[in-house]
Amino acid sequence: MRLEPRENVTLLIKAMVPISAGIISLLCCSALIIWAGASPLEACVLLIKGSLGSRFAISETLTRTIPLIFCGLAAAVAFRAKLWNIGAEGQLYAGACIATWLGTGMIDLPPWLMIPFLFAAGALAGGLLLLGPTILKTKFALDEVVTTLLLNFIVLLFVNWLVFGPWKDPMAMGWPQAAPVIDSATLGHILAKTRLHWGLAIAIIATFGVWFLMRFTTWGYEIRAVGHSQKASHFAGIPINRVIIRTALISGGLAGFAGVSELCGLKGYLTLDLSPGFGYSGIVVAMLASLHPLGVLLSSLFIAILSIGADSMSRSLNISNYIADVATAVSLLAVLLSMMLTKYTIRWR
Amino acid sequence: MISERPLLSLKAITKTFGTLVANDNIDLELNRGEVLALLGENGAGKTTLMNILFGHYRADHGTIEIDGSQLSPGSPKEALQAGLGMVHQHFTLADNMTVLDNIMLGTEPLFSLRRHNSEAITKIKRLSEQYEIDVNPNSKVNTLSVGQRQRVEILKALYRDTRILILDEPTAVLTPQESDHLFATLKLLVTEGLAIIFITHKLREVMAVSDRCLVLRHGKTIYQCRTADTTAHKLATEMVGGELPKVLRKKSELGKSLFELNNINASDRKGHQLLRDLNLKLHAGEIIGIAGVSGNGQSHLADLVSGLLTPSSGQLVLNGIQVDKPTPLHMLRKGVGRIPEDRTATGVIGDMTVLENIALEKYWKKEYSRFGMLNSRTLANHTRKLTTSFDVRCGGLHSSARNMSGGNMQKLILSRVLSENPQVILANQPTWGLDVGATAFVHRQLIDACSEGAGVIIISEDLDELFSLADTIQVMYQASLSPPIDPARTTAAELGLAMSGHRDVVHSLLLKEAQS
């Protein structure tokens, strides 16, 4: 068996990437469901019902897409410049920490000022957190995959210390959580009696913003050029390090948005389960979207359906809800594999 | 020595890629003891044909026979076993291993603890004596010169009992003397009964070394003849499919000094000297040719002019103003147009579109972006204008640059550079690997820019190119530049000696100039 480069890649082949990835991950999960002693068809029906079957289910799914969109955009922007930011999880918590610090009574502004202010602060925190590894990368060629990944654990342990220590809310009956954000810092709900909040609108605006940035501006052009070829970009006079640092600030900022929106829209207070790994899922979202900002909308919806649906399905069928994580992971592997297969064709001999 | 049955015969080979017919019904016969020159412009189908021969591609139709027995298609292993050997343009040697290791690599059984060194050495010695190829099997490859490395490649092929040797543009990296040495070796090989396919662009070499010629154009066999019965001119017209575009250069009056290097030194971080005491003075309307065997510091000189390398001492003067810390952007802004050596890796970004590649060195200019927003309409108009006037063939403004041929890529780079009316043009190997038509086009453009008042520095390994274009030639050898030499008063052979480090030749050349 060997790989041969494809001579021309049609749009159809490219479109097959996410579709085949979805199918492969569903097939793999079916096998696991059969192994767990349930019917995959029934599981599939329950999964769809659980994620899209009612007003409440839909609202839950959409609520889940919000952090996925932000983190997916964060990964998509960074990966375009070949800046491998694996630290969105940490940047998300950095954003949430700053918003907690500022939003639990330190400052009180009218909501129309308070919300943008917190988002800006959160973005700054996320961006600055990624700045360190990025400078180490540009100055000393230190691998940012390692540094950003390890920074996640440092940030998480720091949050751990905060919610068990100085920020622990005395009113929370001993639970390790910080004080809730004040009313003016809370994002309103879009639908009554659901948890769906206005963070969705911000996420969609951010998506189009990133799309516009990448498509129509010199910054986006520079990011793409540097990502495709540092050598040619350097030769052409593009300031590579400046572009990479700028990209880091944008990417970290988007991940910081995720933290603020989860805090102010959904949870209301800082805990250690603010994010069940949205930063990592964002990588899958971005890869499924082939790093296209608008594609991030669709792929985060897909991942949200998968995880919300699997949650409810696993409860009804009494199988582990880790099935959603398996499905997400398999879909990432399938994407990577099928991306390779769009560039190469396998010849058996 | 020519026997009845051809050693190699390709019959009716056809290969299509999508709608492109790369090889159209090609017949080729090769006898023992002959050198066949395979000619053709880029994209004529030479490489495809060789890939089919070696089993890397499978032909749609046609058969390959070696010594009467048919080769099964798509099997590189079988092709090698049948006695096919190839010397690639870019050598496939492991630099940090000895000649012996390199020759034995891949011929030993995979799971064997004992190496048959002594037998191998005996065989190598016998082959070197038989074919007068003088290489010490125990020296490391990185201590050898380019010419010696090529001899190792040939030896490697002979060691595997090659009967048919294919050489892909073998003289591109050689000095004229080394080329003559190679030709002598080839003559010896064919008298011993080997058959050789010689792929080249250089017609002079075809006339010198081959017995027969085969010209491909657009995937078809256009012309076949005995070398004795044809002329270089006839071959050139067959290759291009018409009369050759004539490139004539009228010497123009030299204008003011545009670019100067005064005692430039540069070294890398480890302290290796990259450039040694360079002096160069370029005037408006002047073309300076930099000759030299590759790897003697030409790429560092190019980096210096491109703004990628900062000199450690000496002066770089641009338009009368000294540049202390050159950067690519600074050089661009001051009117230096740069045509890089490696067009696929440095000149264009393959994954971006034609338009985006045109924009690469100018997107920040006022015409093309405002307030951080790309002005895509002006960029599209500009790109459309350039692709028409420079005849860049591509699948549209938004097709990716990767799919372009080398010649079209070079035209794209040329159009990007020349449309900004640079004062100083650095062209590093501007026609390397280009076909006759594209080469003439590039030369024409450089000459036109020069007659409009630009100064041009051409770095080239092709002496013919330098002789036809340059007003003065400076030879680069081991990181330093010779004083300017008048090409009208020297010969390729003399330059060749200077290129291989015979300083006395340079001195005598300069003396000759001084006396007259």
Tab-separated table of C-alpha atoms in Angstrom, chain B residues 1-2 30-36 131 158 163 165 183-197 209-211:
chain	number	residue	atom	x	y	z
B	1	MET	CA	28.816	-2.232	-31.688
B	2	ILE	CA	25.203	-1.484	-32.507
B	30	LEU	CA	17.767	2.804	-27.556
B	31	ASN	CA	20.615	0.609	-28.776
B	32	ARG	CA	23.666	-0.659	-26.960
B	33	GLY	CA	26.547	1.734	-27.174
B	34	GLU	CA	24.695	4.890	-28.012
B	35	VAL	CA	23.868	8.161	-26.331
B	36	LEU	CA	20.361	9.393	-26.974
B	131	TYR	CA	35.644	3.556	-16.571
B	158	LEU	CA	27.248	0.948	-12.395
B	163	ARG	CA	22.860	-1.300	-18.593
B	165	LEU	CA	21.887	4.970	-17.638
B	183	PHE	CA	31.377	13.703	-21.397
B	184	ALA	CA	34.618	11.732	-21.563
B	185	THR	CA	33.254	9.300	-18.979
B	186	LEU	CA	30.037	8.911	-20.935
B	187	LYS	CA	31.981	8.144	-24.130
B	188	LEU	CA	33.871	5.448	-22.268
B	189	LEU	CA	30.674	3.970	-20.879
B	190	VAL	CA	29.073	3.602	-24.289
B	191	THR	CA	32.122	1.957	-25.791
B	192	GLU	CA	31.709	-0.691	-23.096
B	193	GLY	CA	28.198	-1.360	-24.348
B	194	LEU	CA	26.037	0.729	-22.035
B	195	ALA	CA	23.223	2.815	-23.406
B	196	ILE	CA	22.639	6.347	-22.177
B	197	ILE	CA	19.676	8.696	-22.220
B	209	VAL	CA	27.992	14.085	-26.732
B	210	SER	CA	24.983	12.407	-28.324
B	211	ASP	CA	24.611	9.984	-31.231
